[in-house]
Amino acid sequence: MSDIKVRKLTIHSNDKGDLLKGFLKSENQNVDVNEVYISEIKSNHTKAWKKHNSMTSNLIVAYGEIKIVVLKDDGSFFSEVISKNNYKMITIPPGFWFGFKGVSTETSLLLNIANEEHDNEESEEVDVSKIKYDWS
Amino acid sequence: MSDIKVRKLTIHSNDKGDLLKGFLKSENQNVDVNEVYISEIKSNHTKAWKKHNSMTSNLIVAYGEIKIVVLKDDGSFFSEVISKNNYKMITIPPGFWFGFKGVSTETSLLLNIANEEHDNEESEEVDVSKIKYDWS
């Protein structure tokens, strides 16, 4: 099973509005992009837990600040708060339970660049209480 | 030359934050995604004019409200203001001069899903004054 990847992304400053680089095929040769969508996460709300059986998710925060949490094979958790100030792409391969929390005061926007189109049959969801994690 | 395309996109309401569908390969069979990036456009600022010689841009507003303007072959202009309230993907094939204006009070975010990685050699830029258009 491949592991969670964290990649720093580049921001080009511009006085009319910055340019935030995101996914580049040359840096992700093994990813054929089949879907790009935006998930809003309201302030202090948690979307968890979800697991994909074949989709790889490449996650970028477009707006706000989001805590990404992934349950690792050894039972410990990977977590990172990403935003424009900590501008990164987090790649979650299939097989991991993961969740998100909006940690800025406004609704945050999470960009998901995926190698498959979303399909309910391919993913599983359990209630946030089913995997013990201190989201506070 | 292919033409500018406007496609309505779907929003799935969710009480923790909506899900905004974006690019789907099944609806864009001819597009192999090679880059995804975010362009910020400050309120009342205009980023114009740019032309790509081979890149096709698939544009979605992730946040705020942006006026997209494209100079058509017949010398007239295509324009549309897109936002979450008018949630669409606009496809601009290579060969067209185009520009953007941030028309909400906050900085807007434009998502570009492109069939090529950005390359300065492949695009041309001219000053906003070079193509007469009433941006007000």
Tab-separated table of C-alpha atoms in Angstrom:
chain	number	residue	atom	x	y	z
A	1	MET	CA	0.000	0.000	0.000
A	2	SER	CA	1.413	3.427	-0.878
A	3	ASP	CA	1.721	5.984	1.871
A	4	ILE	CA	0.346	9.437	2.572
A	5	LYS	CA	2.348	12.108	0.738
A	6	VAL	CA	2.800	15.767	1.584
A	7	ARG	CA	4.100	18.067	-1.139
A	8	LYS	CA	4.888	21.777	-0.710
A	9	LEU	CA	3.291	23.895	-3.417
A	10	THR	CA	4.449	27.184	-4.904
A	11	ILE	CA	2.735	30.573	-4.697
A	12	HIS	CA	3.612	33.278	-7.239
A	13	SER	CA	2.861	36.728	-5.809
A	14	ASN	CA	0.989	39.130	-8.073
A	15	ASP	CA	-0.420	42.542	-7.180
A	16	LYS	CA	-3.728	41.713	-8.913
A	17	GLY	CA	-4.007	38.416	-7.034
A	18	ASP	CA	-1.548	35.603	-6.365
A	19	LEU	CA	-1.206	32.475	-8.456
A	20	LEU	CA	-1.354	29.291	-6.381
A	21	LYS	CA	0.196	26.362	-8.191
A	22	GLY	CA	-1.542	23.040	-7.590
A	23	PHE	CA	-1.432	19.719	-9.361
A	24	LEU	CA	1.220	19.162	-12.019
A	25	LYS	CA	1.171	15.961	-14.051
A	26	SER	CA	4.978	16.046	-14.327
A	27	GLU	CA	5.200	15.744	-10.520
A	28	ASN	CA	2.421	13.135	-10.354
A	29	GLN	CA	3.128	10.888	-13.333
A	30	ASN	CA	1.098	8.029	-11.882
A	31	VAL	CA	-2.081	10.107	-11.497
A	32	ASP	CA	-4.571	10.422	-14.351
A	33	VAL	CA	-7.008	13.090	-13.223
A	34	ASN	CA	-10.598	11.963	-13.669
A	35	GLU	CA	-12.402	14.356	-11.337
A	36	VAL	CA	-11.792	17.727	-9.706
A	37	TYR	CA	-14.315	18.953	-7.136
A	38	ILE	CA	-14.595	21.378	-4.255
A	39	SER	CA	-15.754	20.430	-0.774
A	40	GLU	CA	-16.896	23.241	1.520
A	41	ILE	CA	-16.264	22.663	5.203
A	42	LYS	CA	-18.053	24.992	7.598
A	43	SER	CA	-16.173	26.494	10.511
A	44	ASN	CA	-15.824	24.018	13.390
A	45	HIS	CA	-17.609	21.292	11.426
A	46	THR	CA	-16.076	17.866	10.847
A	47	LYS	CA	-16.548	15.652	7.799
A	48	ALA	CA	-15.389	12.173	8.889
A	49	TRP	CA	-14.795	9.260	8.391
A	50	LYS	CA	-14.473	8.133	4.820
A	51	LYS	CA	-12.377	5.475	3.083
A	52	HIS	CA	-11.883	4.916	-0.629
A	53	ASN	CA	-11.195	1.465	-1.977
A	54	SER	CA	-9.563	2.582	-5.212
A	55	MET	CA	-9.572	6.405	-5.393
A	56	THR	CA	-6.475	8.427	-4.570
A	57	SER	CA	-7.310	11.922	-3.284
A	58	ASN	CA	-4.960	14.852	-3.869
A	59	LEU	CA	-6.063	17.598	-1.469
A	60	ILE	CA	-5.356	21.336	-1.591
A	61	VAL	CA	-6.921	24.070	0.532
A	62	ALA	CA	-8.199	26.787	-1.810
A	63	TYR	CA	-9.604	28.971	0.974
A	64	GLY	CA	-9.572	28.982	4.772
A	65	GLU	CA	-7.835	26.440	6.955
A	66	ILE	CA	-8.556	22.726	7.208
A	67	LYS	CA	-7.263	19.988	9.486
A	68	ILE	CA	-6.714	16.747	7.571
A	69	VAL	CA	-6.623	13.588	9.690
A	70	VAL	CA	-5.727	10.104	8.415
A	71	LEU	CA	-5.708	6.862	10.379
A	72	LYS	CA	-2.445	5.088	9.618
A	73	ASP	CA	-1.775	1.348	9.391
A	74	ASP	CA	-0.121	1.261	12.808
A	75	GLY	CA	-3.205	2.787	14.484
A	76	SER	CA	-1.639	6.226	14.928
A	77	PHE	CA	-2.919	9.339	13.156
A	78	PHE	CA	-1.374	11.571	10.525
A	79	SER	CA	-2.669	15.117	10.863
A	80	GLU	CA	-1.820	18.434	9.295
A	81	VAL	CA	-3.511	21.829	9.151
A	82	ILE	CA	-3.246	23.217	5.625
A	83	SER	CA	-4.103	26.680	4.303
A	84	LYS	CA	-2.569	29.321	2.040
A	85	ASN	CA	-0.083	29.955	4.874
A	86	ASN	CA	0.930	26.296	4.919
A	87	TYR	CA	0.332	25.651	1.249
A	88	LYS	CA	0.661	21.947	0.416
A	89	MET	CA	-0.964	19.086	-1.438
A	90	ILE	CA	-1.741	16.024	0.658
A	91	THR	CA	-2.139	12.747	-1.210
A	92	ILE	CA	-4.210	10.011	0.424
A	93	PRO	CA	-4.011	6.659	-1.370
A	94	PRO	CA	-6.950	4.221	-1.210
A	95	GLY	CA	-7.413	2.139	1.934
A	96	PHE	CA	-7.062	4.840	4.589
A	97	TRP	CA	-9.843	6.227	6.815
A	98	PHE	CA	-9.670	10.029	6.767
A	99	GLY	CA	-11.599	13.126	7.785
A	100	PHE	CA	-11.533	16.926	7.666
A	101	LYS	CA	-12.321	19.749	10.076
A	102	GLY	CA	-12.830	23.393	9.156
A	103	VAL	CA	-10.589	25.288	11.590
A	104	SER	CA	-10.849	28.859	10.304
A	105	THR	CA	-13.684	31.176	11.315
A	106	GLU	CA	-15.108	31.136	7.777
A	107	THR	CA	-16.213	28.218	5.634
A	108	SER	CA	-13.108	26.599	4.097
A	109	LEU	CA	-12.750	25.160	0.616
A	110	LEU	CA	-10.976	21.887	-0.044
A	111	LEU	CA	-9.998	21.030	-3.600
A	112	ASN	CA	-9.882	17.311	-4.392
A	113	ILE	CA	-8.033	16.213	-7.514
A	114	ALA	CA	-8.892	12.551	-7.907
A	115	ASN	CA	-7.789	9.719	-10.172
A	116	GLU	CA	-11.348	8.390	-10.373
A	117	GLU	CA	-14.795	9.855	-10.643
A	118	HIS	CA	-16.753	9.684	-7.405
A	119	ASP	CA	-18.780	6.500	-7.033
A	120	ASN	CA	-20.691	5.637	-3.851
A	121	GLU	CA	-19.974	1.940	-4.409
A	122	GLU	CA	-16.251	2.554	-4.186
A	123	SER	CA	-16.185	4.343	-0.823
A	124	GLU	CA	-17.236	3.576	2.732
A	125	GLU	CA	-18.351	5.976	5.444
A	126	VAL	CA	-18.701	5.588	9.194
A	127	ASP	CA	-19.909	8.055	11.822
A	128	VAL	CA	-17.266	10.351	13.330
A	129	SER	CA	-17.700	8.570	16.693
A	130	LYS	CA	-16.643	5.179	15.268
A	131	ILE	CA	-12.947	6.017	15.168
A	132	LYS	CA	-11.753	7.666	18.372
A	133	TYR	CA	-9.849	10.873	17.676
A	134	ASP	CA	-9.693	14.128	19.620
A	135	TRP	CA	-10.830	16.636	16.997
A	136	SER	CA	-10.887	19.572	19.444
B	1	MET	CA	-11.040	26.039	-34.080
B	2	SER	CA	-13.295	24.744	-31.299
B	3	ASP	CA	-15.574	27.209	-29.572
B	4	ILE	CA	-16.039	28.513	-26.043
B	5	LYS	CA	-18.149	26.113	-23.996
B	6	VAL	CA	-20.301	26.808	-20.950
B	7	ARG	CA	-21.357	23.854	-18.819
B	8	LYS	CA	-23.660	24.049	-15.786
B	9	LEU	CA	-22.200	22.275	-12.772
B	10	THR	CA	-23.959	20.547	-9.898
B	11	ILE	CA	-23.957	21.507	-6.217
B	12	HIS	CA	-24.879	18.907	-3.585
B	13	SER	CA	-26.134	20.617	-0.428
B	14	ASN	CA	-24.710	19.358	2.861
B	15	ASP	CA	-25.204	20.833	6.330
B	16	LYS	CA	-21.464	20.570	7.083
B	17	GLY	CA	-20.590	22.296	3.810
B	18	ASP	CA	-21.769	21.838	0.225
B	19	LEU	CA	-20.048	19.709	-2.363
B	20	LEU	CA	-19.396	21.572	-5.607
B	21	LYS	CA	-18.871	19.212	-8.515
B	22	GLY	CA	-16.287	20.359	-11.045
B	23	PHE	CA	-14.420	18.604	-13.810
B	24	LEU	CA	-15.494	15.093	-14.768
B	25	LYS	CA	-13.442	13.164	-17.311
B	26	SER	CA	-16.582	11.393	-18.537
B	27	GLU	CA	-18.012	14.777	-19.592
B	28	ASN	CA	-14.675	15.967	-21.029
B	29	GLN	CA	-13.312	12.902	-22.784
B	30	ASN	CA	-10.974	14.953	-24.954
B	31	VAL	CA	-9.267	16.643	-21.985
B	32	ASP	CA	-6.268	15.037	-20.285
B	33	VAL	CA	-5.678	17.116	-17.177
B	34	ASN	CA	-2.027	18.122	-16.843
B	35	GLU	CA	-2.308	21.028	-14.437
B	36	VAL	CA	-4.750	22.387	-11.865
B	37	TYR	CA	-4.045	25.795	-10.310
B	38	ILE	CA	-5.806	28.611	-8.522
B	39	SER	CA	-5.692	32.234	-9.636
B	40	GLU	CA	-6.665	34.857	-7.066
B	41	ILE	CA	-8.294	37.977	-8.503
B	42	LYS	CA	-8.573	40.940	-6.183
B	43	SER	CA	-11.794	42.908	-6.016
B	44	ASN	CA	-12.120	45.320	-8.935
B	45	HIS	CA	-8.817	44.162	-10.435
B	46	THR	CA	-8.539	42.923	-14.010
B	47	LYS	CA	-6.155	40.253	-15.295
B	48	ALA	CA	-6.133	40.696	-19.093
B	49	TRP	CA	-5.283	39.915	-21.891
B	50	LYS	CA	-3.826	36.492	-22.365
B	51	LYS	CA	-3.901	33.979	-25.225
B	52	HIS	CA	-2.768	30.374	-25.223
B	53	ASN	CA	-1.477	28.774	-28.381
B	54	SER	CA	-2.157	25.193	-27.352
B	55	MET	CA	-3.617	25.138	-23.814
B	56	THR	CA	-7.344	24.697	-23.227
B	57	SER	CA	-8.507	26.310	-19.965
B	58	ASN	CA	-11.450	24.924	-18.010
B	59	LEU	CA	-12.467	27.635	-15.552
B	60	ILE	CA	-14.531	27.343	-12.362
B	61	VAL	CA	-15.056	29.989	-9.685
B	62	ALA	CA	-14.257	28.441	-6.306
B	63	TYR	CA	-14.931	31.612	-4.315
B	64	GLY	CA	-16.321	35.065	-5.014
B	65	GLU	CA	-17.546	36.297	-8.379
B	66	ILE	CA	-15.523	36.714	-11.571
B	67	LYS	CA	-16.336	38.204	-14.961
B	68	ILE	CA	-14.809	36.136	-17.772
B	69	VAL	CA	-14.382	37.950	-21.086
B	70	VAL	CA	-13.275	36.324	-24.346
B	71	LEU	CA	-12.691	38.025	-27.699
B	72	LYS	CA	-14.465	35.958	-30.336
B	73	ASP	CA	-13.440	35.387	-33.963
B	74	ASP	CA	-16.025	37.846	-35.264
B	75	GLY	CA	-14.625	40.657	-33.072
B	76	SER	CA	-17.485	40.545	-30.567
B	77	PHE	CA	-17.014	39.522	-26.924
B	78	PHE	CA	-18.278	36.569	-24.960
B	79	SER	CA	-18.727	37.493	-21.308
B	80	GLU	CA	-20.228	35.808	-18.292
B	81	VAL	CA	-20.109	36.455	-14.556
B	82	ILE	CA	-19.632	33.157	-12.727
B	83	SER	CA	-19.823	32.377	-9.005
B	84	LYS	CA	-21.380	29.778	-6.709
B	85	ASN	CA	-24.738	31.401	-7.556
B	86	ASN	CA	-24.137	30.921	-11.272
B	87	TYR	CA	-22.071	27.784	-10.963
B	88	LYS	CA	-20.558	26.789	-14.314
B	89	MET	CA	-17.386	25.656	-16.012
B	90	ILE	CA	-16.246	27.795	-18.928
B	91	THR	CA	-13.934	26.153	-21.447
B	92	ILE	CA	-11.673	28.407	-23.507
B	93	PRO	CA	-9.844	26.595	-26.322
B	94	PRO	CA	-6.452	27.843	-27.521
B	95	GLY	CA	-6.325	30.845	-29.844
B	96	PHE	CA	-8.670	33.215	-27.988
B	97	TRP	CA	-7.676	36.389	-26.127
B	98	PHE	CA	-9.333	36.403	-22.705
B	99	GLY	CA	-9.324	38.176	-19.365
B	100	PHE	CA	-10.860	38.162	-15.895
B	101	LYS	CA	-12.177	40.759	-13.475
B	102	GLY	CA	-12.892	40.230	-9.784
B	103	VAL	CA	-16.402	41.611	-9.309
B	104	SER	CA	-17.173	40.637	-5.707
B	105	THR	CA	-16.063	42.768	-2.744
B	106	GLU	CA	-13.580	40.102	-1.620
B	107	THR	CA	-10.709	38.494	-3.515
B	108	SER	CA	-12.134	35.811	-5.819
B	109	LEU	CA	-10.616	32.430	-6.617
B	110	LEU	CA	-10.559	31.024	-10.129
B	111	LEU	CA	-9.772	27.354	-10.610
B	112	ASN	CA	-8.092	26.477	-13.908
B	113	ILE	CA	-8.104	22.849	-14.993
B	114	ALA	CA	-5.767	22.722	-17.969
B	115	ASN	CA	-4.761	20.129	-20.553
B	116	GLU	CA	-1.145	21.340	-20.448
B	117	GLU	CA	1.277	22.509	-17.826
B	118	HIS	CA	1.837	26.247	-17.868
B	119	ASP	CA	4.684	27.325	-20.116
B	120	ASN	CA	5.497	30.971	-20.813
B	121	GLU	CA	6.590	30.061	-24.350
B	122	GLU	CA	3.124	28.804	-25.158
B	123	SER	CA	1.153	31.907	-24.165
B	124	GLU	CA	1.078	35.556	-25.148
B	125	GLU	CA	0.090	38.557	-23.054
B	126	VAL	CA	-0.790	42.112	-23.970
B	127	ASP	CA	-1.712	45.056	-21.775
B	128	VAL	CA	-5.389	45.461	-20.897
B	129	SER	CA	-5.507	48.663	-22.997
B	130	LYS	CA	-4.513	46.824	-26.201
B	131	ILE	CA	-7.946	45.282	-26.759
B	132	LYS	CA	-10.761	47.781	-26.271
B	133	TYR	CA	-13.408	46.471	-23.880
B	134	ASP	CA	-15.540	48.281	-21.330
B	135	TRP	CA	-14.638	46.413	-18.126
B	136	SER	CA	-16.659	48.754	-15.856
